[in-house]
Short mmCIF file of C-alpha atoms in Angstrom, two decimals:
data_model
loop_
_atom_site.label_atom_id
_atom_site.label_comp_id
_atom_site.label_asym_id
_atom_site.label_seq_id
_atom_site.Cartn_x
_atom_site.Cartn_y
_atom_site.Cartn_z
CA MET A 1 85.81 -148.82 6.74
CA LYS A 2 84.19 -145.89 4.92
CA ALA A 3 83.72 -143.97 8.17
CA LEU A 4 87.30 -144.74 9.19
CA VAL A 5 88.62 -143.36 5.91
CA VAL A 6 86.67 -140.17 6.39
CA THR A 7 87.96 -139.76 9.92
CA LEU A 8 91.55 -140.27 8.85
CA THR A 9 91.15 -137.86 5.95
CA LEU A 10 89.82 -135.12 8.22
CA ALA A 11 92.65 -135.65 10.66
CA LEU A 12 95.33 -135.12 8.04
CA ALA A 13 96.92 -131.78 7.31
CA PRO A 14 95.22 -129.82 4.51
CA VAL A 15 95.90 -131.38 1.14
CA PRO A 16 97.79 -129.04 -1.20
CA GLY A 17 95.55 -127.84 -4.00
CA LEU A 18 92.28 -127.83 -2.02
CA ALA A 19 92.31 -124.04 -1.67
CA GLN A 20 92.94 -123.70 -5.38
CA ASP A 21 90.03 -126.02 -6.09
CA PHE A 22 87.79 -123.84 -3.95
CA ALA A 23 89.03 -120.71 -5.71
CA THR A 24 88.42 -122.32 -9.10
CA GLY A 25 84.86 -123.05 -8.02
CA LEU A 26 84.41 -119.48 -6.83
CA VAL A 27 85.56 -118.07 -10.17
CA ALA A 28 83.18 -120.43 -11.96
CA TYR A 29 80.30 -119.50 -9.68
CA ASP A 30 80.88 -115.79 -10.12
CA ARG A 31 80.70 -116.13 -13.90
CA GLY A 32 77.49 -118.16 -13.63
CA ASP A 33 79.01 -121.55 -14.44
CA TYR A 34 77.27 -123.38 -11.62
CA ALA A 35 77.98 -126.83 -13.03
CA GLU A 36 81.73 -126.27 -12.79
CA ALA A 37 81.39 -124.72 -9.33
CA LEU A 38 79.49 -127.80 -8.21
CA ARG A 39 82.18 -130.08 -9.65
CA GLU A 40 84.85 -128.23 -7.70
CA TRP A 41 83.00 -127.75 -4.42
CA GLU A 42 81.12 -131.02 -3.96
CA PRO A 43 84.22 -133.23 -3.55
CA LEU A 44 85.73 -130.66 -1.18
CA ALA A 45 82.52 -130.50 0.85
CA GLU A 46 82.37 -134.29 1.09
CA ARG A 47 85.96 -134.30 2.36
CA GLY A 48 85.04 -131.83 5.10
CA ASP A 49 86.01 -128.43 3.69
CA ALA A 50 83.78 -126.02 5.64
CA GLU A 51 83.85 -123.21 3.08
CA ALA A 52 82.83 -125.59 0.33
CA GLN A 53 80.09 -127.03 2.53
CA ASN A 54 78.69 -123.57 3.12
CA ARG A 55 78.80 -122.63 -0.56
CA LEU A 56 77.19 -125.92 -1.52
CA GLY A 57 74.44 -125.13 0.96
CA GLU A 58 73.92 -121.77 -0.73
CA MET A 59 73.61 -123.44 -4.12
CA TYR A 60 70.83 -125.66 -2.81
CA GLU A 61 69.14 -122.80 -0.96
CA PHE A 62 68.98 -120.62 -4.08
CA GLY A 63 68.71 -123.35 -6.71
CA ASP A 64 71.94 -122.35 -8.44
CA GLY A 65 72.79 -125.18 -10.82
CA VAL A 66 70.87 -127.67 -8.68
CA ALA A 67 67.21 -128.18 -7.79
CA TYR A 68 66.18 -125.98 -4.88
CA ASP A 69 66.19 -128.09 -1.72
CA ALA A 70 66.09 -126.33 1.65
CA SER A 71 66.65 -129.57 3.59
CA VAL A 72 69.84 -130.33 1.64
CA ALA A 73 70.95 -126.72 2.15
CA MET A 74 70.39 -127.20 5.89
CA HIS A 75 72.51 -130.35 5.83
CA TRP A 76 75.50 -128.58 4.30
CA TYR A 77 75.11 -125.44 6.42
CA ARG A 78 75.04 -127.51 9.57
CA LEU A 79 78.20 -129.37 8.62
CA ALA A 80 79.98 -126.06 7.96
CA ALA A 81 78.57 -124.44 11.09
CA ASP A 82 79.58 -127.35 13.31
CA GLN A 83 83.15 -126.78 12.15
CA GLY A 84 82.95 -123.14 13.22
CA ASP A 85 82.57 -121.59 9.77
CA PRO A 86 81.02 -118.13 10.45
CA SER A 87 79.18 -117.96 7.14
CA GLY A 88 77.77 -121.42 7.70
CA GLN A 89 76.68 -120.40 11.18
CA PHE A 90 74.99 -117.29 9.83
CA ASN A 91 73.24 -119.21 7.05
CA LEU A 92 72.06 -121.86 9.48
CA GLY A 93 70.73 -119.09 11.73
CA TRP A 94 68.89 -117.57 8.78
CA MET A 95 67.24 -120.88 7.96
CA TYR A 96 65.96 -121.09 11.54
CA GLU A 97 64.81 -117.46 11.49
CA SER A 98 62.98 -117.80 8.17
CA GLY A 99 61.73 -121.36 8.69
CA HIS A 100 63.27 -122.67 5.47
CA GLY A 101 64.05 -126.38 5.60
CA VAL A 102 63.32 -126.45 9.33
CA ALA A 103 60.64 -125.31 11.77
CA GLN A 104 60.99 -121.58 12.48
CA ASP A 105 62.89 -121.12 15.75
CA TYR A 106 64.09 -117.62 16.70
CA ALA A 107 65.98 -118.86 19.76
CA GLU A 108 67.98 -121.28 17.63
CA ALA A 109 68.52 -118.55 15.06
CA ALA A 110 69.87 -116.28 17.79
CA ARG A 111 72.22 -119.03 18.99
CA TRP A 112 73.78 -119.50 15.57
CA TYR A 113 73.86 -115.77 14.80
CA HIS A 114 75.69 -115.22 18.07
CA MET A 115 78.39 -117.73 17.16
CA SER A 116 78.80 -116.09 13.75
CA ALA A 117 78.74 -112.58 15.21
CA GLU A 118 81.38 -113.40 17.79
CA GLN A 119 83.72 -114.24 14.90
CA GLY A 120 83.13 -110.82 13.35
CA HIS A 121 80.67 -111.85 10.62
CA ALA A 122 78.99 -108.54 9.80
CA THR A 123 75.68 -109.94 8.60
CA GLY A 124 75.57 -112.25 11.61
CA GLN A 125 76.09 -109.22 13.84
CA ALA A 126 73.38 -107.23 12.06
CA SER A 127 70.96 -110.16 12.20
CA LEU A 128 71.60 -110.70 15.90
CA GLY A 129 71.02 -106.98 16.41
CA GLN A 130 67.64 -107.31 14.68
CA LEU A 131 66.58 -110.13 16.98
CA TYR A 132 67.45 -108.04 20.05
CA ASP A 133 65.72 -105.04 18.45
CA ARG A 134 62.51 -107.02 17.91
CA GLY A 135 62.70 -109.31 20.93
CA GLN A 136 62.64 -112.45 18.79
CA GLY A 137 64.31 -115.50 20.35
CA VAL A 138 65.89 -113.23 22.97
CA ALA A 139 64.56 -110.68 25.44
CA GLN A 140 64.11 -107.32 23.71
CA ASP A 141 67.15 -105.23 24.53
CA PHE A 142 67.81 -102.07 22.52
CA GLU A 143 71.23 -101.52 24.09
CA GLU A 144 72.31 -104.99 23.02
CA ALA A 145 70.82 -104.36 19.59
CA ILE A 146 72.88 -101.18 19.32
CA ARG A 147 76.05 -103.02 20.33
CA TRP A 148 75.69 -105.57 17.54
CA TYR A 149 74.43 -103.07 14.98
CA ARG A 150 77.41 -100.84 15.67
CA LEU A 151 79.91 -103.66 15.20
CA ALA A 152 78.36 -104.47 11.84
CA ALA A 153 77.88 -100.82 10.88
CA GLU A 154 81.57 -100.16 11.46
CA GLN A 155 82.20 -102.85 8.85
CA LYS A 156 80.06 -100.78 6.44
CA HIS A 157 77.05 -103.09 6.66
CA ALA A 158 74.25 -100.98 5.19
CA LEU A 159 71.35 -102.68 6.97
CA ALA A 160 73.10 -102.28 10.31
CA GLN A 161 73.88 -98.63 9.59
CA THR A 162 70.23 -98.01 8.74
CA SER A 163 69.00 -99.87 11.82
CA LEU A 164 71.39 -97.92 14.01
CA GLY A 165 69.99 -94.76 12.46
CA HIS A 166 66.46 -95.86 13.42
CA LEU A 167 67.41 -96.36 17.06
CA TYR A 168 69.07 -92.94 17.27
CA ARG A 169 66.10 -91.35 15.52
CA HIS A 170 63.60 -92.85 17.95
CA GLY A 171 65.80 -92.73 21.05
CA LEU A 172 65.70 -96.47 21.68
CA GLY A 173 68.61 -97.67 23.79
CA VAL A 174 70.32 -94.31 23.31
CA VAL A 175 69.50 -90.66 23.79
CA GLN A 176 67.50 -89.48 20.77
CA ASP A 177 69.92 -87.84 18.37
CA TYR A 178 68.74 -86.82 14.89
CA ALA A 179 72.24 -85.79 13.83
CA GLU A 180 73.58 -89.25 14.62
CA ALA A 181 70.60 -90.86 12.90
CA LEU A 182 71.32 -88.78 9.81
CA ARG A 183 74.98 -89.75 9.88
CA TRP A 184 74.19 -93.46 9.80
CA TYR A 185 71.43 -93.07 7.22
CA ARG A 186 73.83 -91.16 4.96
CA LEU A 187 76.50 -93.83 5.22
CA ALA A 188 74.02 -96.51 4.19
CA ALA A 189 72.42 -94.31 1.51
CA ALA A 190 75.86 -93.76 -0.01
CA GLN A 191 75.91 -97.52 -0.58
CA ASN A 192 72.61 -97.15 -2.50
CA TYR A 193 70.65 -98.86 0.28
CA GLY A 194 67.01 -98.08 -0.44
CA GLU A 195 65.66 -98.11 3.11
CA ALA A 196 68.29 -95.60 4.23
CA GLN A 197 67.53 -93.35 1.25
CA SER A 198 63.83 -93.52 2.09
CA ASN A 199 64.52 -92.55 5.68
CA LEU A 200 66.67 -89.65 4.61
CA GLY A 201 63.63 -88.50 2.65
CA VAL A 202 61.55 -88.71 5.83
CA MET A 203 64.13 -86.66 7.75
CA TYR A 204 64.08 -83.90 5.10
CA THR A 205 60.27 -83.99 4.87
CA ASN A 206 59.90 -83.43 8.60
CA GLY A 207 62.95 -81.26 9.22
CA TRP A 208 64.43 -83.70 11.72
CA GLY A 209 68.09 -82.80 12.23
CA VAL A 210 68.12 -80.82 8.98
CA ALA A 211 66.23 -77.87 7.54
CA LYS A 212 62.93 -79.01 6.04
CA ASP A 213 63.52 -79.44 2.30
CA TYR A 214 60.90 -81.12 0.12
CA VAL A 215 63.12 -81.04 -2.97
CA GLU A 216 65.81 -82.97 -1.13
CA ALA A 217 63.16 -85.26 0.32
CA ALA A 218 61.83 -86.02 -3.16
CA LYS A 219 65.35 -86.80 -4.37
CA TRP A 220 65.96 -89.40 -1.68
CA HIS A 221 62.48 -90.90 -1.89
CA ARG A 222 62.87 -91.27 -5.65
CA LEU A 223 66.19 -93.07 -5.34
CA ALA A 224 64.61 -95.54 -2.91
CA ALA A 225 61.32 -95.79 -4.81
CA GLU A 226 63.11 -96.72 -8.02
CA GLN A 227 64.66 -99.62 -6.11
CA GLY A 228 61.21 -100.81 -5.11
CA ASP A 229 61.04 -99.47 -1.55
CA ALA A 230 57.29 -99.41 -0.83
CA ALA A 231 57.41 -96.70 1.85
CA ALA A 232 59.40 -94.45 -0.47
CA GLN A 233 56.99 -95.08 -3.32
CA ASN A 234 54.10 -94.06 -1.08
CA ASN A 235 55.92 -90.98 0.19
CA LEU A 236 56.87 -89.92 -3.33
CA GLY A 237 53.22 -90.33 -4.26
CA VAL A 238 52.29 -88.00 -1.39
CA LEU A 239 54.75 -85.36 -2.63
CA TYR A 240 53.30 -85.48 -6.16
CA ASP A 241 49.78 -85.49 -4.75
CA ARG A 242 50.44 -82.31 -2.76
CA GLY A 243 52.97 -80.64 -5.04
CA LEU A 244 55.72 -80.63 -2.41
CA GLY A 245 59.25 -80.52 -3.82
CA VAL A 246 57.89 -81.56 -7.22
CA PRO A 247 55.22 -80.12 -9.52
CA GLN A 248 51.78 -81.32 -8.47
CA ASP A 249 50.91 -84.26 -10.70
CA PHE A 250 48.00 -86.50 -9.77
CA THR A 251 48.79 -89.02 -12.50
CA GLU A 252 52.31 -89.46 -11.18
CA ALA A 253 50.98 -89.61 -7.63
CA ALA A 254 48.58 -92.40 -8.60
CA ARG A 255 51.40 -94.29 -10.34
CA TRP A 256 53.58 -94.32 -7.25
CA TYR A 257 50.65 -95.12 -4.96
CA ARG A 258 49.82 -98.11 -7.17
CA LEU A 259 53.37 -99.42 -7.01
CA ALA A 260 53.39 -99.16 -3.22
CA ALA A 261 49.86 -100.55 -2.94
CA GLY A 262 50.97 -103.56 -4.95
CA GLN A 263 53.53 -104.29 -2.24
CA GLY A 264 50.89 -104.19 0.48
CA ASP A 265 51.45 -100.63 1.73
CA ALA A 266 48.17 -99.83 3.50
CA PHE A 267 48.68 -96.06 3.37
CA ALA A 268 49.20 -96.12 -0.38
CA GLN A 269 46.20 -98.42 -0.83
CA ASN A 270 43.98 -95.93 0.99
CA SER A 271 45.36 -92.97 -0.96
CA LEU A 272 44.87 -94.81 -4.23
CA GLY A 273 41.29 -95.49 -3.24
CA GLY A 274 40.84 -91.79 -2.59
CA MET A 275 42.13 -90.92 -6.05
CA TYR A 276 39.68 -93.29 -7.69
CA ALA A 277 36.90 -91.76 -5.61
CA THR A 278 37.72 -88.21 -6.75
CA GLY A 279 38.96 -89.05 -10.24
CA GLN A 280 42.31 -87.35 -9.70
CA GLY A 281 45.07 -88.91 -11.80
CA VAL A 282 42.77 -91.81 -12.73
CA SER A 283 39.27 -92.22 -14.11
CA GLN A 284 36.69 -91.90 -11.35
CA ASP A 285 35.55 -95.37 -10.33
CA TYR A 286 33.76 -95.94 -7.05
CA VAL A 287 34.01 -99.73 -7.28
CA THR A 288 37.81 -99.59 -7.56
CA ALA A 289 37.93 -96.84 -4.93
CA HIS A 290 35.94 -98.96 -2.47
CA MET A 291 38.07 -102.00 -3.29
CA TRP A 292 41.36 -100.27 -2.43
CA ALA A 293 39.96 -98.62 0.69
CA ASN A 294 38.60 -101.98 1.79
CA ILE A 295 41.97 -103.65 1.18
CA SER A 296 43.71 -100.92 3.16
CA ALA A 297 41.27 -101.39 6.02
CA ALA A 298 41.88 -105.15 5.95
CA ASN A 299 45.59 -104.38 6.24
CA GLY A 300 45.04 -102.42 9.43
CA ASN A 301 44.56 -98.81 8.31
CA ALA A 302 41.78 -97.39 10.50
CA ASP A 303 41.45 -94.26 8.34
CA ALA A 304 40.56 -96.47 5.39
CA VAL A 305 37.46 -97.76 7.20
CA VAL A 306 36.05 -94.23 7.26
CA ASN A 307 36.96 -93.66 3.60
CA ARG A 308 35.51 -96.99 2.50
CA ASP A 309 32.20 -96.32 4.26
CA SER A 310 32.05 -92.81 2.83
CA ILE A 311 32.57 -94.17 -0.68
CA ALA A 312 29.93 -96.85 -0.06
CA ASP A 313 27.34 -94.14 0.58
CA ARG A 314 27.62 -93.24 -3.13
CA MET A 315 27.31 -96.82 -4.41
CA THR A 316 24.56 -99.33 -5.10
CA ALA A 317 24.41 -102.61 -3.20
CA ILE A 318 25.38 -104.44 -6.41
CA ASP A 319 28.47 -102.21 -6.85
CA ILE A 320 29.51 -102.73 -3.23
CA ALA A 321 29.25 -106.48 -3.65
CA GLU A 322 31.38 -106.27 -6.80
CA ALA A 323 33.98 -104.14 -4.98
CA GLN A 324 34.12 -106.61 -2.11
CA LYS A 325 34.55 -109.51 -4.51
CA ARG A 326 37.35 -107.74 -6.35
CA ALA A 327 39.07 -106.88 -3.06
CA GLY A 328 39.24 -110.56 -2.18
CA LEU A 329 40.51 -111.53 -5.62
CA CYS A 330 43.06 -108.72 -5.64
CA MET A 331 44.44 -109.71 -2.23
CA ASP A 332 44.51 -113.39 -3.19
CA SER A 333 46.62 -112.48 -6.22
CA SER A 334 49.06 -110.51 -4.00
CA TYR A 335 47.88 -107.41 -5.89
CA TYR A 336 49.14 -108.70 -9.26
CA SER A 337 45.81 -109.38 -10.99
CA SER A 338 45.11 -106.44 -13.29
CA SER A 339 41.53 -107.65 -13.88
CA ALA A 340 40.79 -107.58 -10.16
CA CYS A 341 43.01 -104.77 -8.89
CA ASP A 342 42.84 -102.13 -11.65
#
């Protein structure tokens, strides 16, 4: 009888007041009253409202007012997605892409992203573009990536605009066009999107599509670096290190290198090691220098191998062993342990 009641309820025309209940929940959620949002959305979700099912899934995915539970989030996303809700389809795709609450499956992610993207969901379009860009779950196809990126970019989706800029910059799926790359980077940067700002800095540093301008490069790198963009932090460190577009300042260079190094940027890790080796901007310390060069090498930077071995030539066997021990501890702490990393 319970199943029959549910079936009949879903078959009926929408009940007046349901939309208002959803809107009430949305207002509550936006002001941080998750308990009230849950009270409004849960009954709607149980009665088959796809929007409410999707939002309930988000609450469980992010632990908003409920205990985090990826499997419960998956349950609600799937119910919404199966009804054709584009946000639910996108969220379900993301769970498959990220492997949250389900085994990671790029092909399944692509399938759900495609359904969402076909309905005009900008983030679904951008995410599908990324899978084609990377060849994850689908055959790599830059032209198809561009198609989906463009659809999302035209909806002012900053990630898609930035990604489209990358493909124009590198000539992937299109004729290389720095001017077009700049145009898309600028549109995303105007939305304060850090990765786009960082890439604008790269364009000005190298004079790609614009006159080389280190002052302008520093401006864009700083905007991105202050948002936590690791590549921008490293690049800003390089500018301070060399006195390009900013006054030369080794202390400031070391500060930005450390921030980027703490996010796993191998270039910054190697540069930071170099500063400890020379004592520029920091107190000279061969153990810490070796540690950072060793970490950079472990993260795939071939230049760091040479630097690490050069530093080792000036160290005792005991100091090298200490540096190696600290490198392991620092990496195990995800670069947060001040006793190991600094």
